[in-house]
C-alpha positions as a Markdown table, in Angstrom:
| # | Residue | x | y | z |
|---|---|---|---|---|
| 1 | Met | -2.6 | 7.0 | 7.2 |
| 2 | Asp | -3.9 | 3.7 | 8.4 |
| 3 | Asp | -2.1 | 0.4 | 7.4 |
| 4 | Phe | -4.8 | -0.7 | 5.0 |
| 5 | Leu | -4.7 | 2.6 | 3.0 |
| 6 | Ala | -0.9 | 2.5 | 3.2 |
| 7 | Ala | -0.7 | -1.0 | 1.8 |
| 8 | Arg | -3.1 | -0.1 | -1.1 |
| 9 | Ser | -1.2 | 3.1 | -1.8 |
| 10 | Gln | 2.2 | 1.3 | -1.9 |
| 11 | Met | 0.8 | -1.3 | -4.3 |
| 12 | Ala | -0.7 | 1.4 | -6.5 |
| 13 | Leu | 2.5 | 3.4 | -6.5 |
| 14 | Ser | 4.6 | 0.3 | -7.4 |
| 15 | Leu | 2.2 | -0.8 | -10.1 |
| 16 | Gly | 1.9 | 2.7 | -11.5 |
| 17 | Phe | 5.6 | 3.0 | -11.8 |
| 18 | His | 6.3 | -0.5 | -13.1 |
| 19 | Ile | 3.6 | -0.4 | -15.8 |
| 20 | Val | 5.4 | 2.3 | -17.7 |
| 21 | Phe | 8.6 | 0.4 | -18.0 |
| 22 | Ala | 6.8 | -2.9 | -18.6 |
| 23 | Cys | 5.0 | -1.4 | -21.5 |
| 24 | Ile | 8.1 | 0.1 | -23.0 |
| 25 | Gly | 9.9 | -3.2 | -22.5 |
| 26 | Met | 7.1 | -5.0 | -24.3 |
| 27 | Val | 7.1 | -2.8 | -27.3 |
| 28 | Met | 10.5 | -1.1 | -28.0 |
| 29 | Pro | 12.2 | -4.3 | -29.0 |
| 30 | Phe | 9.8 | -4.6 | -32.0 |
| 31 | Phe | 10.8 | -1.1 | -33.1 |
| 32 | Met | 14.4 | -2.1 | -32.7 |
| 33 | Ala | 13.8 | -5.3 | -34.8 |
| 34 | Val | 12.1 | -3.4 | -37.6 |
| 35 | Ala | 15.0 | -0.8 | -37.8 |
| 36 | His | 17.5 | -3.7 | -37.8 |
| 37 | Tyr | 15.6 | -5.5 | -40.6 |
| 38 | Lys | 15.6 | -2.3 | -42.7 |
| 39 | Trp | 19.3 | -2.0 | -42.2 |
| 40 | Leu | 19.9 | -5.7 | -43.3 |
| 41 | Lys | 17.7 | -5.3 | -46.3 |
| 42 | Ser | 18.8 | -1.8 | -47.5 |
| 43 | Gly | 22.3 | -1.4 | -46.1 |
| 44 | Leu | 21.6 | 2.1 | -45.1 |
| 45 | Ala | 23.7 | 2.9 | -42.1 |
| 46 | Val | 21.1 | 5.2 | -40.6 |
| 47 | Tyr | 18.9 | 2.2 | -39.8 |
| 48 | Lys | 21.9 | 0.5 | -38.0 |
| 49 | Asn | 22.4 | 3.7 | -36.0 |
| 50 | Val | 18.7 | 3.8 | -35.0 |
| 51 | Thr | 18.8 | 0.1 | -34.0 |
| 52 | Lys | 21.9 | 0.7 | -31.8 |
| 53 | Ala | 20.4 | 3.8 | -30.2 |
| 54 | Trp | 17.1 | 2.1 | -29.4 |
| 55 | Ser | 18.9 | -1.1 | -28.1 |
| 56 | Lys | 20.5 | 1.0 | -25.4 |
| 57 | Gly | 17.2 | 2.5 | -24.5 |
| 58 | Val | 15.7 | -1.0 | -24.3 |
| 59 | Ala | 18.6 | -2.0 | -21.9 |
| 60 | Ile | 17.8 | 0.9 | -19.6 |
| 61 | Phe | 14.1 | 0.2 | -19.5 |
| 62 | Phe | 14.7 | -3.6 | -19.1 |
| 63 | Ala | 16.9 | -3.1 | -16.0 |
| 64 | Thr | 14.5 | -0.6 | -14.4 |
| 65 | Gly | 11.5 | -2.8 | -15.2 |
| 66 | Ala | 13.2 | -5.9 | -13.8 |
| 67 | Val | 13.9 | -4.0 | -10.5 |
| 68 | Ser | 10.4 | -2.6 | -10.1 |
| 69 | Gly | 8.8 | -5.9 | -11.2 |
| 70 | Thr | 10.8 | -7.8 | -8.5 |
| 71 | Val | 9.6 | -5.3 | -5.9 |
| 72 | Leu | 6.0 | -5.9 | -6.9 |
| 73 | Ser | 6.4 | -9.7 | -6.6 |
| 74 | Phe | 7.7 | -9.3 | -3.0 |
| 75 | Glu | 4.9 | -6.9 | -2.2 |
| 76 | Leu | 2.3 | -9.4 | -3.1 |
| 77 | Gly | 3.5 | -11.6 | -0.3 |
| 78 | Leu | 4.4 | -8.9 | 2.2 |
| 79 | Leu | 1.4 | -6.7 | 1.9 |
| 80 | Trp | -1.3 | -9.3 | 1.1 |
| 81 | Pro | -0.2 | -12.6 | 2.7 |
| 82 | Thr | -3.8 | -14.0 | 3.1 |
| 83 | Phe | -4.4 | -13.4 | -0.6 |
| 84 | Met | -1.2 | -15.2 | -1.6 |
| 85 | Glu | -1.8 | -18.1 | 0.8 |
| 86 | His | -5.0 | -19.0 | -0.9 |
| 87 | Ala | -4.6 | -17.6 | -4.4 |
| 88 | Gly | -0.9 | -18.5 | -5.0 |
| 89 | Pro | -1.5 | -22.2 | -5.7 |
| 90 | Ile | -4.4 | -21.2 | -8.1 |
| 91 | Phe | -2.9 | -18.5 | -10.3 |
| 92 | Gly | 0.8 | -19.2 | -9.7 |
| 93 | Met | 1.3 | -20.8 | -13.1 |
| 94 | Pro | 1.2 | -17.5 | -15.2 |
| 95 | Phe | 3.7 | -16.0 | -12.8 |
| 96 | Ser | 6.0 | -19.1 | -13.1 |
| 97 | Leu | 5.8 | -18.9 | -16.9 |
| 98 | Glu | 6.4 | -15.2 | -16.8 |
| 99 | Gly | 9.6 | -15.9 | -15.0 |
| 100 | Thr | 10.7 | -18.2 | -17.8 |
| 101 | Ala | 9.8 | -15.6 | -20.4 |
| 102 | Phe | 11.8 | -13.0 | -18.4 |
| 103 | Phe | 14.9 | -15.3 | -18.4 |
| 104 | Ile | 14.6 | -15.9 | -22.2 |
| 105 | Glu | 14.2 | -12.1 | -22.7 |
| 106 | Ala | 17.3 | -11.4 | -20.6 |
| 107 | Ile | 19.4 | -14.0 | -22.4 |
| 108 | Ala | 18.2 | -12.8 | -25.9 |
| 109 | Leu | 18.9 | -9.1 | -24.9 |
| 110 | Gly | 22.4 | -10.0 | -23.9 |
| 111 | Phe | 23.0 | -11.8 | -27.2 |
| 112 | Phe | 21.7 | -8.8 | -29.1 |
| 113 | Leu | 23.6 | -6.1 | -27.2 |
| 114 | Tyr | 27.0 | -7.9 | -27.5 |
| 115 | Gly | 26.4 | -9.8 | -30.7 |
| 116 | Trp | 27.3 | -7.0 | -33.2 |
| 117 | Gly | 29.9 | -8.4 | -35.6 |
| 118 | Lys | 30.0 | -11.8 | -33.7 |
| 119 | Phe | 26.9 | -13.6 | -34.9 |
| 120 | Asn | 25.5 | -14.3 | -38.3 |
| 121 | Pro | 23.6 | -11.0 | -39.1 |
| 122 | Trp | 20.2 | -12.7 | -39.5 |
| 123 | Phe | 20.7 | -14.7 | -36.3 |
| 124 | His | 21.6 | -11.5 | -34.5 |
| 125 | Trp | 18.4 | -9.9 | -35.8 |
| 126 | Phe | 16.5 | -12.9 | -34.6 |
| 127 | Thr | 17.7 | -12.5 | -31.1 |
| 128 | Gly | 16.2 | -9.0 | -31.1 |
| 129 | Val | 12.9 | -10.4 | -32.3 |
| 130 | Val | 13.0 | -12.9 | -29.4 |
| 131 | Val | 13.5 | -10.1 | -27.0 |
| 132 | Gly | 10.3 | -8.5 | -28.2 |
| 133 | Ile | 8.2 | -11.7 | -28.3 |
| 134 | Ser | 9.3 | -12.9 | -24.9 |
| 135 | Gly | 8.7 | -9.4 | -23.4 |
| 136 | Leu | 5.2 | -9.3 | -24.9 |
| 137 | Val | 4.4 | -12.9 | -23.7 |
| 138 | Ser | 5.7 | -11.9 | -20.2 |
| 139 | Gly | 3.3 | -8.9 | -20.1 |
| 140 | Ile | 0.4 | -11.1 | -21.3 |
| 141 | Leu | 1.1 | -13.7 | -18.6 |
| 142 | Val | 1.0 | -11.0 | -15.9 |
| 143 | Val | -2.2 | -9.6 | -17.2 |
| 144 | Ala | -3.7 | -13.2 | -17.2 |
| 145 | Ala | -2.9 | -13.3 | -13.4 |
| 146 | Asn | -4.6 | -10.0 | -12.9 |
| 147 | Ala | -7.6 | -11.1 | -15.1 |
| 148 | Trp | -8.0 | -14.1 | -12.7 |
| 149 | Met | -8.6 | -11.6 | -9.9 |
| 150 | Asn | -11.4 | -10.1 | -11.9 |
| 151 | Ser | -12.7 | -13.4 | -13.1 |
| 152 | Pro | -11.7 | -16.1 | -10.6 |
| 153 | Thr | -12.1 | -19.6 | -11.9 |
| 154 | Gly | -10.2 | -22.9 | -11.8 |
| 155 | Phe | -11.2 | -24.0 | -8.3 |
| 156 | Gln | -14.2 | -24.8 | -6.1 |
| 157 | Tyr | -14.7 | -22.5 | -3.0 |
| 158 | Ile | -16.5 | -24.7 | -0.4 |
| 159 | Asp | -16.7 | -23.9 | 3.3 |
| 160 | Gly | -13.9 | -21.3 | 3.1 |
| 161 | Lys | -11.6 | -23.8 | 1.3 |
| 162 | Tyr | -10.2 | -23.7 | -2.2 |
| 163 | Leu | -10.6 | -27.2 | -3.7 |
| 164 | Asp | -10.3 | -28.9 | -7.1 |
| 165 | Ile | -7.7 | -26.5 | -8.3 |
| 166 | Asp | -7.1 | -26.3 | -12.1 |
| 167 | Pro | -4.3 | -23.9 | -12.9 |
| 168 | Ile | -4.8 | -24.1 | -16.6 |
| 169 | Gln | -8.4 | -23.0 | -16.4 |
| 170 | Ala | -7.4 | -20.3 | -13.9 |
| 171 | Met | -4.8 | -18.9 | -16.3 |
| 172 | Phe | -7.1 | -18.9 | -19.3 |
| 173 | Asn | -10.0 | -17.4 | -17.4 |
| 174 | Asp | -12.9 | -15.6 | -19.0 |
| 175 | Ala | -11.2 | -12.2 | -18.7 |
| 176 | Trp | -7.7 | -12.9 | -19.8 |
| 177 | Phe | -8.2 | -12.5 | -23.6 |
| 178 | Ser | -10.0 | -9.1 | -23.4 |
| 179 | Gln | -7.6 | -7.7 | -20.8 |
| 180 | Ala | -4.5 | -9.0 | -22.6 |
| 181 | Leu | -5.6 | -7.6 | -26.0 |
| 182 | His | -6.5 | -4.2 | -24.5 |
| 183 | Met | -3.3 | -4.0 | -22.5 |
| 184 | Ser | -1.0 | -5.0 | -25.4 |
| 185 | Leu | -2.5 | -2.5 | -27.8 |
| 186 | Ala | -2.4 | 0.2 | -25.1 |
| 187 | Ala | 1.3 | -0.6 | -24.7 |
| 188 | Phe | 2.0 | -0.1 | -28.4 |
| 189 | Val | -0.1 | 3.1 | -28.5 |
| 190 | Ala | 1.6 | 4.6 | -25.4 |
| 191 | Thr | 5.2 | 3.6 | -26.3 |
| 192 | Gly | 4.8 | 4.4 | -30.0 |
| 193 | Phe | 3.5 | 7.9 | -29.5 |
| 194 | Ala | 6.0 | 8.6 | -26.8 |
| 195 | Val | 9.0 | 7.4 | -28.9 |
| 196 | Ala | 7.7 | 9.2 | -32.0 |
| 197 | Gly | 7.1 | 12.3 | -30.0 |
| 198 | Val | 10.7 | 12.4 | -28.7 |
| 199 | His | 12.1 | 12.0 | -32.3 |
| 200 | Ala | 9.6 | 14.7 | -33.5 |
| 201 | Phe | 11.0 | 17.1 | -30.9 |
| 202 | Met | 14.5 | 16.5 | -32.1 |
| 203 | Ile | 13.4 | 17.0 | -35.7 |
| 204 | Leu | 11.8 | 20.4 | -34.7 |
| 205 | Arg | 15.1 | 21.3 | -33.1 |
| 206 | Gly | 17.0 | 20.5 | -36.4 |
| 207 | Lys | 19.1 | 17.8 | -34.7 |
| 208 | Asn | 20.2 | 14.9 | -36.9 |
| 209 | Val | 17.1 | 15.2 | -39.0 |
| 210 | Leu | 17.6 | 12.1 | -41.2 |
| 211 | Phe | 18.2 | 9.9 | -38.2 |
| 212 | His | 15.2 | 11.1 | -36.3 |
| 213 | Gln | 12.9 | 11.0 | -39.3 |
| 214 | Lys | 13.6 | 7.3 | -39.9 |
| 215 | Ala | 13.1 | 6.6 | -36.2 |
| 216 | Phe | 9.9 | 8.7 | -36.0 |
| 217 | Arg | 8.3 | 7.0 | -39.0 |
| 218 | Ile | 8.8 | 3.5 | -37.5 |
| 219 | Ala | 7.4 | 4.4 | -34.1 |
| 220 | Ala | 4.6 | 6.5 | -35.5 |
| 221 | Ile | 3.3 | 3.7 | -37.8 |
| 222 | Phe | 3.2 | 1.2 | -34.9 |
| 223 | Ala | 1.4 | 3.7 | -32.6 |
| 224 | Cys | -1.2 | 4.7 | -35.2 |
| 225 | Ile | -2.1 | 1.2 | -36.2 |
| 226 | Ala | -2.5 | 0.3 | -32.5 |
| 227 | Ala | -4.6 | 3.5 | -31.9 |
| 228 | Val | -7.0 | 2.5 | -34.6 |
| 229 | Leu | -7.4 | -1.0 | -33.3 |
| 230 | Gln | -7.7 | 0.0 | -29.6 |
| 231 | Pro | -11.4 | 1.1 | -29.7 |
| 232 | Leu | -12.3 | -2.4 | -31.1 |
| 233 | Ser | -10.5 | -4.0 | -28.1 |
| 234 | Gly | -12.3 | -1.5 | -25.8 |
| 235 | Asp | -15.7 | -2.6 | -27.1 |
| 236 | Ile | -14.7 | -6.3 | -26.4 |
| 237 | Ser | -13.6 | -5.3 | -22.9 |
| 238 | Ala | -16.8 | -3.3 | -22.2 |
| 239 | Lys | -19.0 | -6.2 | -23.2 |
| 240 | Asp | -16.9 | -8.6 | -21.1 |
| 241 | Val | -17.1 | -6.3 | -18.0 |
| 242 | Gly | -20.8 | -5.8 | -18.5 |
| 243 | Lys | -21.3 | -9.6 | -18.4 |
| 244 | Arg | -19.0 | -10.5 | -15.5 |
| 245 | Gln | -18.7 | -7.3 | -13.4 |
| 246 | Pro | -21.9 | -5.3 | -13.6 |
| 247 | Ala | -20.8 | -3.3 | -10.5 |
| 248 | Lys | -17.6 | -2.2 | -12.2 |
| 249 | Leu | -19.4 | -1.2 | -15.4 |
| 250 | Ala | -22.0 | 0.8 | -13.4 |
| 251 | Ala | -19.2 | 2.6 | -11.6 |
| 252 | Met | -17.4 | 3.3 | -14.9 |
| 253 | Glu | -20.5 | 5.0 | -16.3 |
| 254 | Ala | -21.8 | 6.3 | -12.9 |
| 255 | His | -24.9 | 4.3 | -13.8 |
| 256 | Phe | -26.9 | 4.4 | -10.5 |
| 257 | His | -30.3 | 3.1 | -11.7 |
| 258 | Thr | -31.1 | -0.1 | -13.7 |
| 259 | Glu | -32.8 | 0.8 | -17.0 |
| 260 | Lys | -33.4 | -0.2 | -20.5 |
| 261 | Gln | -32.0 | 1.8 | -23.4 |
| 262 | Ala | -29.3 | 3.0 | -20.9 |
| 263 | Ser | -27.5 | 6.2 | -21.9 |
| 264 | Leu | -23.7 | 6.5 | -22.2 |
| 265 | Ile | -22.5 | 9.3 | -20.0 |
| 266 | Val | -19.7 | 11.5 | -21.2 |
| 267 | Gly | -18.1 | 13.7 | -18.6 |
| 268 | Gly | -20.2 | 15.2 | -15.7 |
| 269 | Leu | -19.8 | 15.6 | -12.0 |
| 270 | Val | -20.7 | 12.6 | -9.9 |
| 271 | His | -22.6 | 12.9 | -6.6 |
| 272 | Glu | -22.4 | 9.5 | -5.0 |
| 273 | Lys | -24.7 | 10.3 | -2.1 |
| 274 | Lys | -27.3 | 11.8 | -4.3 |
| 275 | Glu | -26.8 | 9.2 | -6.9 |
| 276 | Thr | -26.8 | 11.8 | -9.7 |
| 277 | Val | -24.4 | 13.0 | -12.4 |
| 278 | Gln | -24.6 | 16.7 | -13.3 |
| 279 | Tyr | -23.4 | 18.5 | -16.5 |
| 280 | Ala | -22.9 | 15.3 | -18.4 |
| 281 | Leu | -23.6 | 14.5 | -22.1 |
| 282 | Lys | -25.9 | 11.5 | -22.3 |
| 283 | Ile | -26.2 | 9.5 | -25.5 |
| 284 | Pro | -29.4 | 7.4 | -25.3 |
| 285 | Gly | -29.1 | 3.6 | -25.8 |
| 286 | Leu | -25.3 | 3.6 | -26.4 |
| 287 | Leu | -24.4 | 2.1 | -23.0 |
| 288 | Ser | -26.9 | -0.8 | -23.6 |
| 289 | Trp | -25.3 | -1.4 | -27.0 |
| 290 | Met | -21.7 | -1.2 | -25.6 |
| 291 | Ala | -22.5 | -3.6 | -22.8 |
| 292 | His | -24.9 | -6.1 | -24.5 |
| 293 | Gly | -24.8 | -5.3 | -28.3 |
| 294 | Asp | -28.5 | -4.2 | -28.1 |
| 295 | Phe | -29.7 | -0.6 | -27.9 |
| 296 | Gln | -32.8 | -1.7 | -26.0 |
| 297 | Ala | -31.0 | -4.0 | -23.4 |
| 298 | Ser | -31.3 | -3.5 | -19.7 |
| 299 | Val | -28.1 | -2.4 | -18.0 |
| 300 | Thr | -27.7 | -3.2 | -14.3 |
| 301 | Gly | -27.3 | -0.2 | -12.1 |
| 302 | Leu | -25.8 | 0.2 | -8.7 |
| 303 | Asp | -29.3 | 0.1 | -7.2 |
| 304 | Gln | -29.3 | -3.7 | -7.9 |
| 305 | Ile | -26.0 | -4.2 | -6.0 |
| 306 | Pro | -25.6 | -4.2 | -2.2 |
| 307 | Lys | -24.1 | -1.0 | -1.0 |
| 308 | Glu | -21.2 | -2.8 | 0.8 |
| 309 | Asn | -20.2 | -4.1 | -2.6 |
| 310 | His | -20.2 | -0.8 | -4.4 |
| 311 | Pro | -16.8 | 0.3 | -5.9 |
| 312 | Pro | -15.8 | 4.0 | -5.4 |
| 313 | Val | -17.9 | 5.5 | -8.2 |
| 314 | Ala | -16.5 | 9.0 | -8.7 |
| 315 | Ile | -12.9 | 8.1 | -9.1 |
| 316 | Thr | -13.7 | 5.0 | -11.3 |
| 317 | His | -15.9 | 7.2 | -13.5 |
| 318 | Tyr | -13.4 | 10.0 | -13.9 |
| 319 | Ala | -10.5 | 7.6 | -14.6 |
| 320 | Phe | -12.6 | 5.9 | -17.3 |
| 321 | Gln | -13.4 | 9.3 | -18.8 |
| 322 | Val | -9.8 | 10.2 | -18.9 |
| 323 | Met | -8.8 | 6.9 | -20.5 |
| 324 | Val | -11.4 | 7.1 | -23.2 |
| 325 | Gly | -10.9 | 10.8 | -23.8 |
| 326 | Leu | -7.1 | 10.4 | -24.3 |
| 327 | Gly | -7.6 | 7.3 | -26.4 |
| 328 | Met | -9.9 | 9.3 | -28.7 |
| 329 | Met | -7.4 | 12.1 | -29.0 |
| 330 | Leu | -4.7 | 9.7 | -30.0 |
| 331 | Leu | -7.0 | 8.0 | -32.5 |
| 332 | Ala | -7.7 | 11.3 | -34.1 |
| 333 | Leu | -3.9 | 12.0 | -34.4 |
| 334 | Ala | -3.5 | 8.5 | -35.9 |
| 335 | Leu | -6.1 | 9.2 | -38.5 |
| 336 | Val | -4.5 | 12.5 | -39.4 |
| 337 | Tyr | -1.1 | 10.8 | -39.8 |
| 338 | Phe | -2.7 | 8.1 | -42.1 |
| 339 | Val | -4.3 | 10.8 | -44.2 |
| 340 | Ala | -0.8 | 12.4 | -44.5 |
| 341 | Leu | 0.7 | 9.1 | -45.6 |
| 342 | Trp | -1.9 | 8.3 | -48.2 |
| 343 | Lys | -3.3 | 11.6 | -49.4 |
| 344 | Lys | -1.5 | 14.6 | -48.1 |
| 345 | Arg | 2.2 | 13.7 | -48.2 |
| 346 | Thr | 3.2 | 17.4 | -48.0 |
| 347 | Trp | 1.9 | 17.3 | -44.4 |
| 348 | Leu | 4.7 | 14.8 | -43.4 |
| 349 | Asn | 7.2 | 17.6 | -43.3 |
| 350 | Arg | 5.0 | 20.2 | -41.7 |
| 351 | Thr | 5.9 | 21.6 | -38.3 |
| 352 | Trp | 2.4 | 21.4 | -36.9 |
| 353 | Leu | 2.3 | 17.6 | -37.4 |
| 354 | Tyr | 5.5 | 17.1 | -35.5 |
| 355 | Arg | 4.2 | 19.4 | -32.8 |
| 356 | Leu | 1.1 | 17.3 | -32.4 |
| 357 | Phe | 3.2 | 14.2 | -31.8 |
| 358 | Val | 5.3 | 16.1 | -29.3 |
| 359 | Trp | 2.2 | 17.1 | -27.3 |
| 360 | Ala | 1.1 | 13.4 | -27.5 |
| 361 | Ile | 4.2 | 12.1 | -25.7 |
| 362 | Pro | 2.6 | 11.6 | -22.2 |
| 363 | Leu | -1.0 | 11.0 | -23.3 |
| 364 | Gly | -0.7 | 7.2 | -23.9 |
| 365 | Phe | 0.9 | 6.5 | -20.5 |
| 366 | Leu | -1.7 | 8.8 | -18.8 |
| 367 | Ala | -4.4 | 6.7 | -20.5 |
| 368 | Ile | -2.7 | 3.5 | -19.3 |
| 369 | Glu | -2.5 | 4.7 | -15.7 |
| 370 | Ala | -6.2 | 5.7 | -15.8 |
| 371 | Gly | -7.1 | 2.4 | -17.3 |
| 372 | Trp | -5.4 | 0.5 | -14.5 |
| 373 | Met | -7.2 | 2.7 | -12.0 |
| 374 | Val | -10.5 | 1.6 | -13.6 |
| 375 | Thr | -9.4 | -2.1 | -13.5 |
| 376 | Glu | -8.2 | -2.1 | -9.9 |
| 377 | Ile | -10.5 | 0.5 | -8.2 |
| 378 | Gly | -13.5 | -0.7 | -10.1 |
| 379 | Arg | -13.0 | -4.2 | -8.7 |
| 380 | Gln | -13.2 | -3.0 | -5.1 |
| 381 | Pro | -14.1 | -4.0 | -2.4 |
| 382 | Trp | -12.8 | -7.3 | -3.7 |
| 383 | Ile | -9.2 | -8.5 | -4.2 |
| 384 | Ile | -10.6 | -11.7 | -5.7 |
| 385 | Tyr | -13.9 | -10.7 | -7.3 |
| 386 | Gly | -16.8 | -12.1 | -5.3 |
| 387 | Val | -14.6 | -14.3 | -3.2 |
| 388 | Met | -12.2 | -12.4 | -1.0 |
| 389 | Arg | -12.4 | -8.8 | 0.2 |
| 390 | Thr | -9.3 | -6.6 | 0.0 |
| 391 | Ala | -9.6 | -5.6 | 3.6 |
| 392 | Asp | -9.4 | -9.3 | 4.6 |
| 393 | Ala | -6.2 | -9.9 | 2.6 |
| 394 | Val | -4.0 | -7.2 | 4.0 |
| 395 | Thr | -1.1 | -8.0 | 6.3 |
| 396 | Pro | -1.6 | -7.5 | 10.1 |
| 397 | Met | 2.0 | -6.1 | 10.4 |
| 398 | Pro | 2.0 | -2.6 | 11.7 |
| 399 | Gly | 4.0 | 0.4 | 10.3 |
| 400 | Ile | 3.1 | -0.1 | 6.6 |
| 401 | Ala | 2.8 | 3.7 | 6.3 |
| 402 | Tyr | 6.6 | 4.0 | 6.8 |
| 403 | Ser | 7.2 | 1.4 | 4.2 |
| 404 | Phe | 5.0 | 3.4 | 1.8 |
| 405 | Tyr | 7.0 | 6.6 | 2.4 |
| 406 | Leu | 10.3 | 4.7 | 1.9 |
| 407 | Phe | 9.1 | 3.2 | -1.4 |
| 408 | Thr | 7.9 | 6.5 | -2.6 |
| 409 | Ala | 11.3 | 8.0 | -2.1 |
| 410 | Val | 12.9 | 5.0 | -3.9 |
| 411 | Tyr | 10.6 | 5.3 | -6.9 |
| 412 | Leu | 11.1 | 9.0 | -7.2 |
| 413 | Ser | 14.9 | 8.4 | -7.2 |
| 414 | Leu | 14.6 | 5.8 | -9.8 |
| 415 | Thr | 12.5 | 8.1 | -12.0 |
| 416 | Val | 15.2 | 10.8 | -11.8 |
| 417 | Ile | 17.9 | 8.3 | -12.6 |
| 418 | Val | 16.1 | 6.9 | -15.6 |
| 419 | Ile | 15.3 | 10.4 | -17.0 |
| 420 | Phe | 19.0 | 11.4 | -16.6 |
| 421 | Leu | 20.2 | 8.2 | -18.4 |
| 422 | Leu | 17.7 | 8.7 | -21.2 |
| 423 | Tyr | 18.7 | 12.4 | -21.6 |
| 424 | Arg | 22.4 | 11.5 | -21.7 |
| 425 | Gln | 21.6 | 8.8 | -24.2 |
| 426 | Ile | 19.8 | 11.2 | -26.5 |
| 427 | Lys | 22.6 | 13.8 | -26.2 |
| 428 | Met | 25.2 | 11.0 | -27.0 |
| 429 | Val | 23.4 | 10.1 | -30.2 |
| 430 | Gly | 23.5 | 13.7 | -31.3 |
| 431 | Lys | 27.3 | 13.9 | -30.6 |
| 432 | Leu | 28.2 | 10.7 | -32.4 |
| 433 | Tyr | 26.0 | 11.2 | -35.5 |
| 434 | Asp | 27.4 | 12.7 | -38.6 |
| 435 | Gln | 25.7 | 13.4 | -41.9 |
| 436 | Ser | 27.3 | 10.4 | -43.6 |
| 437 | Gly | 25.0 | 8.3 | -41.5 |
| 438 | Glu | 27.8 | 6.6 | -39.4 |
| 439 | Ile | 28.0 | 6.5 | -35.6 |
| 440 | Ser | 31.5 | 6.0 | -34.2 |
């Protein structure tokens, strides 16, 4: 493995690991706050129990996310020093603000975890809300920095120098809104279905049914609302990418030849050298509409882009198909659940419905990983789109492959530790719960 591939692999591994915990950290505090609110309003102890159980999970994921996020920050400088030398002064503001949001989140989480019986009940609830808001803002700020890499602005690039820097314009670049919206909804979808699925599994096992039913309902409603909204944000993102990054859109759809009334390609086997896609379902005009809002519009193909600027087509296309396919599956499950809530309430206690949610546990996070593959691989060969190539930004330091192997071992170990802690936490809830609704 050469150093360039090792550096990219290490960054991909770190981001792929961190993004799971970042999404959970952005979303679970809102679940926790809703359960806490229900306890304050109803006085039902079961909601207090759910709140306390979820707060311990939030603490675990916060700690793991903080560690993995810190590693990512160091890796930007260690693996891509040329990139940080030039880009740091331009897009450093969202990272600085993200640090502030992180500190607020940490302080609020400490207040919440140790504030039971010590604060005014509504102030205590408010600290939990602050945990959620600051975590969500933190995630949006990081996405804004990534969006700048896809839509660099806020500077003048003249004779190899970055001049007239405007960090505000860089942070609120053309891509930040569509990426932040899509990522935030994806976090609610993935976390909501995963949490609901875990509680559905415990319901199927007959463990503490009342406790898990209350928790399941909160997580499922969040997940299903986000799943219904996600295709709308996907449409916004597709039109934005079609306008700013035609090469990425062409790779996503394996669209080799520029044409009007371009077909949307579903599935298929990509042959990059032959510039063909076999065994695909093609829907005439739909890609033109998705990219430009016009079924007759011309969509730029890879034939209009220099070959040295082509992203890897096959992997980008397959990742996009996985993301969309899993998103549609979760949308279908969301619609089934809403039908159950509004029209078929007898479905709510059916085994098959809970089993569907159990099967859905990993799907949202798989979709997120696939989506980030589309975002990052589809931008190649650029680390700053149209300005700096990834190969020109990598560190000249040798031996990066050994660092990659070491970090792989560290992340695998962290994964095992987190799974163990969560498993122990779930078992502990079962042991402490009794039918009166109290946890000792």
